[in-house]
Coordinates of C-alpha atoms in Angstrom, one line a residue:
X195 CA 22.0 -32.1 -16.0
X196 CA 24.2 -31.2 -13.1
X197 CA 27.3 -32.1 -15.0
X198 CA 26.3 -30.0 -18.0
X199 CA 25.5 -27.0 -15.7
X200 CA 28.9 -27.2 -14.0
X201 CA 30.6 -27.4 -17.4
X202 CA 28.8 -24.4 -18.7
X203 CA 29.7 -22.5 -15.5
X204 CA 33.4 -23.4 -15.8
X205 CA 33.5 -22.4 -19.5
X206 CA 32.1 -18.9 -18.7
X207 CA 34.6 -18.4 -15.8
X208 CA 31.6 -17.9 -13.4
X209 CA 32.2 -19.1 -9.9
X210 CA 29.4 -20.8 -8.1
X211 CA 30.1 -20.5 -4.4
X212 CA 27.2 -22.4 -2.8
X213 CA 24.4 -24.8 -3.4
X214 CA 21.9 -22.0 -3.1
X215 CA 23.6 -20.2 -6.0
X216 CA 23.2 -23.3 -8.1
X217 CA 19.5 -23.4 -7.3
X218 CA 19.2 -19.8 -8.4
X219 CA 21.0 -20.5 -11.6
X220 CA 18.6 -23.4 -12.3
X221 CA 15.6 -21.1 -11.7
X222 CA 17.1 -18.6 -14.2
X223 CA 17.4 -21.3 -16.7
X224 CA 13.9 -22.5 -16.2
X225 CA 12.7 -18.9 -16.7
X226 CA 14.5 -18.7 -20.0
X227 CA 12.7 -21.6 -21.6
X228 CA 10.3 -21.4 -24.4
X229 CA 8.1 -24.1 -25.9
X230 CA 8.8 -25.2 -29.5
X231 CA 5.9 -26.8 -31.6
X232 CA 7.5 -30.1 -32.4
X233 CA 6.6 -33.8 -32.5
X234 CA 7.8 -34.2 -29.0
X235 CA 5.5 -32.9 -26.3
X236 CA 8.3 -31.4 -24.3
X237 CA 10.8 -30.4 -27.0
X238 CA 12.4 -27.2 -25.6
X239 CA 15.5 -25.2 -26.3
X240 CA 18.8 -26.2 -24.9
X241 CA 18.8 -23.5 -22.2
X242 CA 16.3 -25.5 -20.1
X243 CA 17.8 -27.3 -17.1
X244 CA 18.1 -30.9 -17.9
X245 CA 18.0 -30.6 -21.7
X246 CA 20.9 -31.2 -23.9
X247 CA 23.1 -28.1 -24.3
X248 CA 23.3 -26.2 -27.6
X249 CA 26.1 -24.3 -29.1
X250 CA 24.4 -21.1 -28.1
X251 CA 24.1 -22.1 -24.4
X252 CA 27.8 -23.0 -24.3
X253 CA 29.0 -19.9 -26.0
X254 CA 30.7 -16.8 -24.8
X255 CA 30.0 -15.0 -21.5
X256 CA 27.7 -12.6 -23.2
X257 CA 25.4 -15.3 -24.6
X258 CA 25.3 -17.6 -21.6
X259 CA 22.0 -17.3 -19.6
X260 CA 24.0 -18.5 -16.5
X261 CA 25.5 -15.1 -15.8
X262 CA 22.6 -12.9 -16.8
X263 CA 21.9 -10.5 -13.9
X264 CA 19.1 -8.7 -15.6
X265 CA 15.8 -10.4 -14.5
X266 CA 14.3 -9.5 -17.9
X267 CA 15.0 -11.5 -21.0
X268 CA 16.7 -9.5 -23.8
X269 CA 13.4 -9.5 -25.8
X270 CA 11.5 -7.9 -22.8
X271 CA 14.3 -5.5 -22.1
X272 CA 14.1 -4.3 -25.7
X273 CA 10.3 -3.9 -25.5
X274 CA 10.7 -2.0 -22.3
X275 CA 13.2 0.4 -23.9
X276 CA 11.3 1.0 -27.2
X277 CA 8.0 1.7 -25.4
X278 CA 6.0 -1.4 -26.3
X279 CA 5.5 -2.4 -22.7
X280 CA 4.5 1.2 -21.6
X281 CA 2.0 1.4 -24.5
X282 CA 0.5 -1.9 -23.7
X283 CA 0.0 -0.8 -20.0
X284 CA -1.6 2.5 -21.1
X285 CA -4.0 0.8 -23.5
X286 CA -5.2 -1.7 -20.8
X287 CA -5.6 1.0 -18.1
X288 CA -6.1 4.6 -19.2
X289 CA -8.0 3.5 -22.3
X290 CA -10.1 0.8 -20.6
X291 CA -13.9 1.1 -20.4
X292 CA -13.7 2.5 -16.9
X293 CA -11.3 5.2 -18.0
X294 CA -11.0 7.0 -21.3
X295 CA -11.8 4.1 -23.5
X296 CA -15.6 4.4 -23.0
X297 CA -15.6 7.7 -25.0
X298 CA -13.8 6.2 -28.0
X299 CA -15.9 4.7 -30.8
X300 CA -14.8 1.8 -32.9
X301 CA -12.7 3.2 -35.7
X302 CA -11.4 6.2 -33.7
X303 CA -7.8 6.6 -32.6
X304 CA -6.1 7.1 -29.2
X305 CA -2.7 8.5 -28.6
X306 CA 0.0 7.2 -26.3
X307 CA 2.9 9.5 -25.4
X308 CA 5.9 7.2 -24.8
X309 CA 8.5 8.7 -22.5
X310 CA 12.3 8.6 -22.8
X311 CA 14.3 6.9 -24.2
X312 CA 11.8 6.2 -27.0
X313 CA 10.2 9.7 -26.8
X314 CA 7.5 9.3 -29.4
X315 CA 3.7 9.5 -29.9
X316 CA 1.9 6.4 -31.0
X317 CA -1.6 6.1 -32.5
X318 CA -3.8 3.1 -31.8
X319 CA -7.1 2.6 -33.7
X320 CA -9.9 0.8 -31.9
X321 CA -11.0 -2.2 -33.9
X322 CA -13.3 -4.1 -31.6
X323 CA -15.0 -3.6 -28.2
X324 CA -16.0 -6.8 -26.5
X325 CA -17.8 -7.4 -23.2
X326 CA -18.9 -4.8 -20.7
X327 CA -21.8 -4.9 -18.3
X328 CA -21.4 -8.1 -16.3
X329 CA -18.6 -9.3 -18.5
X330 CA -15.0 -8.4 -18.6
X331 CA -14.3 -5.6 -21.1
X332 CA -11.8 -6.3 -23.9
X333 CA -10.5 -3.8 -26.5
X334 CA -8.6 -4.7 -29.6
X335 CA -6.4 -2.0 -31.0
X336 CA -4.1 -1.7 -34.0
X337 CA -0.9 0.3 -34.3
X338 CA -0.4 0.3 -38.0
X339 CA 2.9 2.2 -37.9
X340 CA 4.5 -0.7 -35.9
X341 CA 2.1 -3.4 -37.2
X342 CA 1.0 -4.3 -33.6
X343 CA -2.3 -5.7 -32.4
X344 CA -3.0 -5.0 -28.7
X345 CA -5.7 -7.1 -26.9
X346 CA -6.3 -5.0 -23.7
X347 CA -8.3 -6.5 -20.9
X348 CA -10.0 -4.1 -18.5
X349 CA -10.5 -4.0 -14.7
X350 CA -12.9 -5.8 -12.5
X351 CA -16.0 -3.8 -13.3
X352 CA -17.8 -3.5 -9.9
X353 CA -18.0 -4.8 -6.3
X354 CA -20.6 -7.4 -7.2
X355 CA -18.0 -9.1 -9.4
X356 CA -15.5 -8.9 -6.5
X357 CA -17.8 -10.5 -4.1
X358 CA -18.8 -13.1 -6.6
X359 CA -15.1 -13.9 -7.1
X360 CA -14.6 -14.4 -3.4
X361 CA -17.6 -16.6 -3.1
X362 CA -16.7 -18.7 -6.2
X363 CA -13.0 -19.1 -5.5
X364 CA -13.1 -22.9 -5.3
X365 CA -10.8 -24.6 -7.7
X366 CA -12.1 -26.3 -10.9
X367 CA -10.0 -28.4 -13.3
X368 CA -10.1 -27.5 -17.0
X369 CA -8.7 -29.6 -19.8
X370 CA -7.4 -27.7 -22.8
X371 CA -5.9 -29.0 -26.1
X372 CA -2.6 -27.8 -27.5
X373 CA -2.8 -27.7 -31.3
X374 CA 0.6 -27.6 -33.1
X375 CA 1.3 -26.5 -36.6
X376 CA -2.3 -25.4 -37.2
X377 CA -2.7 -23.2 -40.3
X378 CA -4.3 -19.8 -39.5
X379 CA -7.0 -19.9 -42.1
X380 CA -7.9 -23.5 -41.3
X381 CA -8.1 -22.6 -37.6
X382 CA -10.2 -19.5 -38.3
X383 CA -12.7 -21.5 -40.4
X384 CA -13.1 -24.1 -37.7
X385 CA -12.4 -22.3 -34.4
X386 CA -15.9 -22.8 -32.9
X387 CA -15.8 -26.5 -32.6
X388 CA -12.0 -27.0 -32.1
X389 CA -12.3 -30.2 -34.2
X390 CA -9.0 -31.9 -35.1
X391 CA -7.7 -31.8 -38.7
X392 CA -5.9 -34.5 -40.5
X393 CA -2.2 -34.5 -39.7
X394 CA -2.6 -32.0 -36.9
X395 CA -1.2 -32.9 -33.4
X396 CA -3.3 -32.1 -30.4
X397 CA -2.1 -32.5 -26.8
X398 CA -4.1 -32.1 -23.6
X399 CA -3.1 -29.7 -20.8
X400 CA -4.9 -29.5 -17.5
X401 CA -5.4 -26.2 -15.6
X402 CA -6.7 -25.6 -12.1
X403 CA -8.2 -22.2 -11.6
X404 CA -10.9 -20.4 -9.6
X405 CA -14.4 -21.1 -10.7
X406 CA -15.3 -17.4 -11.2
X407 CA -12.2 -16.8 -13.2
X408 CA -13.1 -19.6 -15.7
X409 CA -16.7 -18.5 -16.0
X410 CA -15.7 -14.9 -16.8
X411 CA -13.1 -16.0 -19.3
X412 CA -15.7 -18.1 -21.2
X413 CA -18.0 -15.1 -21.5
X414 CA -15.6 -13.2 -23.7
X415 CA -13.3 -15.9 -25.1
X416 CA -15.4 -16.8 -28.2
X417 CA -15.7 -13.2 -29.3
X418 CA -12.0 -12.5 -28.7
X419 CA -10.9 -15.5 -30.7
X420 CA -13.2 -14.7 -33.6
X421 CA -12.4 -11.0 -33.8
X422 CA -8.7 -11.5 -33.4
X423 CA -8.6 -14.2 -36.1
X424 CA -10.3 -11.8 -38.5
X425 CA -7.7 -9.1 -37.8
X426 CA -4.7 -11.5 -38.1
X427 CA -5.9 -12.5 -41.6
X428 CA -6.2 -8.8 -42.4
X429 CA -2.9 -7.7 -40.9
X430 CA -0.8 -10.7 -41.8
X431 CA 2.5 -10.9 -39.8
X432 CA 1.4 -8.5 -37.1
X433 CA 2.7 -8.8 -33.6
X434 CA 0.1 -9.5 -30.9
X435 CA 0.4 -8.1 -27.4
X436 CA -2.2 -9.4 -24.8
X437 CA -2.0 -7.2 -21.7
X438 CA -3.9 -6.2 -18.6
X439 CA -3.6 -5.0 -15.0
X440 CA -5.0 -6.7 -11.8
X441 CA -8.1 -8.6 -12.9
X442 CA -7.3 -7.8 -16.5
X443 CA -3.9 -9.3 -16.0
X444 CA -5.4 -12.6 -15.0
X445 CA -7.8 -12.6 -18.0
X446 CA -4.9 -11.6 -20.3
X447 CA -2.8 -14.5 -19.1
X448 CA -5.5 -17.1 -19.7
X449 CA -6.4 -15.6 -23.1
X450 CA -2.7 -15.5 -24.1
X451 CA -2.3 -19.1 -23.0
X452 CA -5.3 -20.3 -25.0
X453 CA -4.3 -18.3 -28.1
X454 CA -1.0 -20.1 -28.1
X455 CA -2.6 -23.4 -27.4
X456 CA -5.1 -22.9 -30.2
X457 CA -2.3 -22.2 -32.8
X458 CA -3.9 -19.0 -33.9
X459 CA -0.9 -16.9 -33.1
X460 CA 2.7 -18.2 -33.7
X461 CA 5.0 -18.2 -30.7
X462 CA 7.4 -15.6 -32.2
X463 CA 4.6 -13.1 -32.7
X464 CA 2.8 -13.4 -29.3
X465 CA 3.6 -11.4 -26.2
X466 CA 1.8 -11.5 -22.8
X467 CA 2.9 -8.7 -20.5
X468 CA 0.7 -8.3 -17.3
X469 CA 0.9 -6.2 -14.2
X470 CA -0.3 -6.7 -10.6
X471 CA -2.2 -10.0 -11.0
X472 CA -3.4 -12.3 -8.2
X473 CA -2.8 -16.0 -8.1
X474 CA -5.4 -17.8 -10.3
X475 CA -3.8 -21.3 -10.7
X476 CA -1.8 -23.9 -8.8
X477 CA 1.8 -25.1 -9.3
X478 CA 0.8 -27.5 -12.1
X479 CA -1.1 -24.7 -13.9
X480 CA 1.8 -22.3 -13.5
X481 CA 4.1 -24.9 -15.0
X482 CA 1.7 -25.2 -18.0
X483 CA 2.0 -21.4 -18.5
X484 CA 5.8 -21.6 -18.3
X485 CA 5.9 -24.5 -20.8
X486 CA 3.4 -23.1 -23.4
X487 CA 4.3 -19.3 -23.3
X488 CA 7.9 -19.6 -22.1
X489 CA 9.8 -16.3 -22.4
X490 CA 6.9 -14.6 -24.2
X491 CA 5.1 -14.2 -20.8
X492 CA 6.0 -11.6 -18.3
X493 CA 4.3 -10.7 -15.0
X494 CA 5.2 -7.5 -13.0
X495 CA 4.4 -7.0 -9.3
X496 CA 5.1 -3.7 -7.5
X497 CA 7.0 -3.8 -4.3
X498 CA 8.7 -1.5 -1.7
X499 CA 12.1 -2.4 -0.3
X500 CA 11.9 -3.7 3.2
X501 CA 8.1 -3.4 3.2
X502 CA 7.0 -6.2 0.9
X503 CA 5.0 -6.2 -2.3
X504 CA 1.5 -5.7 -3.5
X505 CA -0.8 -7.7 -1.1
X506 CA -3.1 -8.6 -4.0
X507 CA -0.2 -10.8 -5.3
X508 CA -0.8 -13.0 -2.3
X509 CA -4.5 -13.6 -3.0
X510 CA -5.9 -16.2 -2.5
X511 CA -4.2 -16.9 0.8
X512 CA -3.9 -20.7 0.3
X513 CA -0.4 -21.9 -0.4
X514 CA -1.6 -24.1 -3.2
X515 CA -2.0 -21.1 -5.5
X516 CA 1.2 -20.1 -7.4
X517 CA 2.5 -17.5 -9.7
X518 CA 4.2 -18.5 -13.0
X519 CA 8.0 -18.5 -13.1
X520 CA 8.6 -15.5 -15.3
X521 CA 7.6 -13.0 -12.6
X522 CA 9.6 -9.9 -11.6
X523 CA 9.3 -7.3 -8.9
X524 CA 9.4 -3.6 -9.7
X525 CA 10.6 -1.1 -7.1
X526 CA 8.2 1.8 -6.9
X527 CA 10.8 4.3 -5.8
X528 CA 13.6 3.5 -8.3
X529 CA 12.0 1.4 -11.0
X530 CA 14.5 -1.4 -10.4
X531 CA 13.6 -4.9 -11.3
X532 CA 14.5 -8.1 -9.6
X533 CA 13.4 -11.8 -9.7
X534 CA 10.3 -12.6 -7.8
X535 CA 10.9 -14.7 -4.6
X536 CA 8.6 -15.4 -1.7
X537 CA 11.2 -14.1 0.8
X538 CA 11.3 -10.7 -0.9
X539 CA 7.6 -10.4 -1.7
X540 CA 6.0 -11.5 1.5
X541 CA 2.6 -10.8 0.1
X542 CA -0.2 -12.0 2.4
X543 CA -3.9 -11.6 1.4
X544 CA -5.7 -14.1 3.6
X545 CA -9.1 -13.4 4.9
X546 CA -7.9 -13.2 8.5
X547 CA -5.3 -10.6 7.6
X548 CA -7.9 -8.5 5.8
X549 CA -10.3 -8.7 8.7
X550 CA -7.6 -8.0 11.4
X551 CA -5.9 -5.1 9.6
X552 CA -8.3 -3.7 7.0
X553 CA -6.8 -0.1 7.0
X554 CA -3.2 -1.3 6.6
X555 CA -4.2 -3.7 3.7
X556 CA -6.2 -0.9 2.1
X557 CA -3.2 1.5 2.3
X558 CA -0.9 -1.1 0.7
X559 CA -3.4 -1.8 -2.1
X560 CA -3.9 1.9 -2.8
X561 CA -0.1 2.4 -2.9
X562 CA 0.9 -0.7 -4.9
X563 CA -2.2 -1.8 -6.8
X564 CA -3.3 1.4 -8.7
X565 CA -2.6 2.7 -12.2
X566 CA -0.6 5.7 -11.2
X567 CA 2.1 4.0 -9.1
X568 CA 2.5 1.3 -11.8
X569 CA 2.8 4.0 -14.5
X570 CA 5.3 5.9 -12.5
X571 CA 7.4 2.8 -11.8
X572 CA 7.4 1.9 -15.5
X573 CA 8.7 5.3 -16.5
X574 CA 11.5 4.9 -14.0
X575 CA 12.3 1.4 -15.3
X576 CA 12.6 2.6 -18.9

């Protein structure tokens, strides 16, 4: 792997000046990977560190991921420019059940005014409303003009749920199956039991997450899977965007992961952009997210230069909890993006810090963990 990396660097006339630079390059390569449903459990594209190089990875300077300075993959950069990311953020925040979405009935439309450079107005029709009350709210929208289904997860609904999450933050181990090459109609007819079909490969993946997170996911997962399967049969070939902010971001990440594992949505039609999440899994679970979703997953955390990032990104305070690899930091002042690192972020959300400096933590959360700052930073980033 080291020999291939050095050869690729030499071919693209890119000078690696230190061992730390090589480590960063390796991290960039790992972030670029995407899982391919194949007979091999870990058959990935050639741009993964340690895999055999492909012709594309050894191509010109413009194609090589080794010299890419942009922290966003080309697909995400395109979605940022054309307004897909901004629209997904609006649908999961301003049109959630705690905002304007409560006044919209199923079948009615909501408008999203996308700023420059796209500069357009999009119309989303509400197809399904799931959850509410003591459950996480989930809205499923359709943009028929762009043939896009948006599964938007809402916020944490009340303080009772917040306290329950703190009390039930102990880790639990979940075992999920990865179904590959599963026909959509066959899956939709048999999604309740997740029984194997003849000739279908199923692999097991283990996830460690907080008890409360898993309990809340189970309360809405069955309905989300059933309703989305119906719409995928109706809008064949539609792109699926699963999005959320804060608590909704965590729910969206788990739902997007399970949608890919179930085989309901093909990898080339699934996108999981999320904003301002907390850490809900450990290093092994983050590796599963990277393996299954690959470059189709994006996590954005707000930060201020020389002041650190959103403190919620450091919750829980235990070091065992980790963020997935494809995480970027967005500067609130300029909208600039850079790769997430612990040194830059410095997010601390332990119990002792909250108790010792409650006002400072609250100011940081109000400045970096609210809808308006995220929206303003997204407009600057576009």
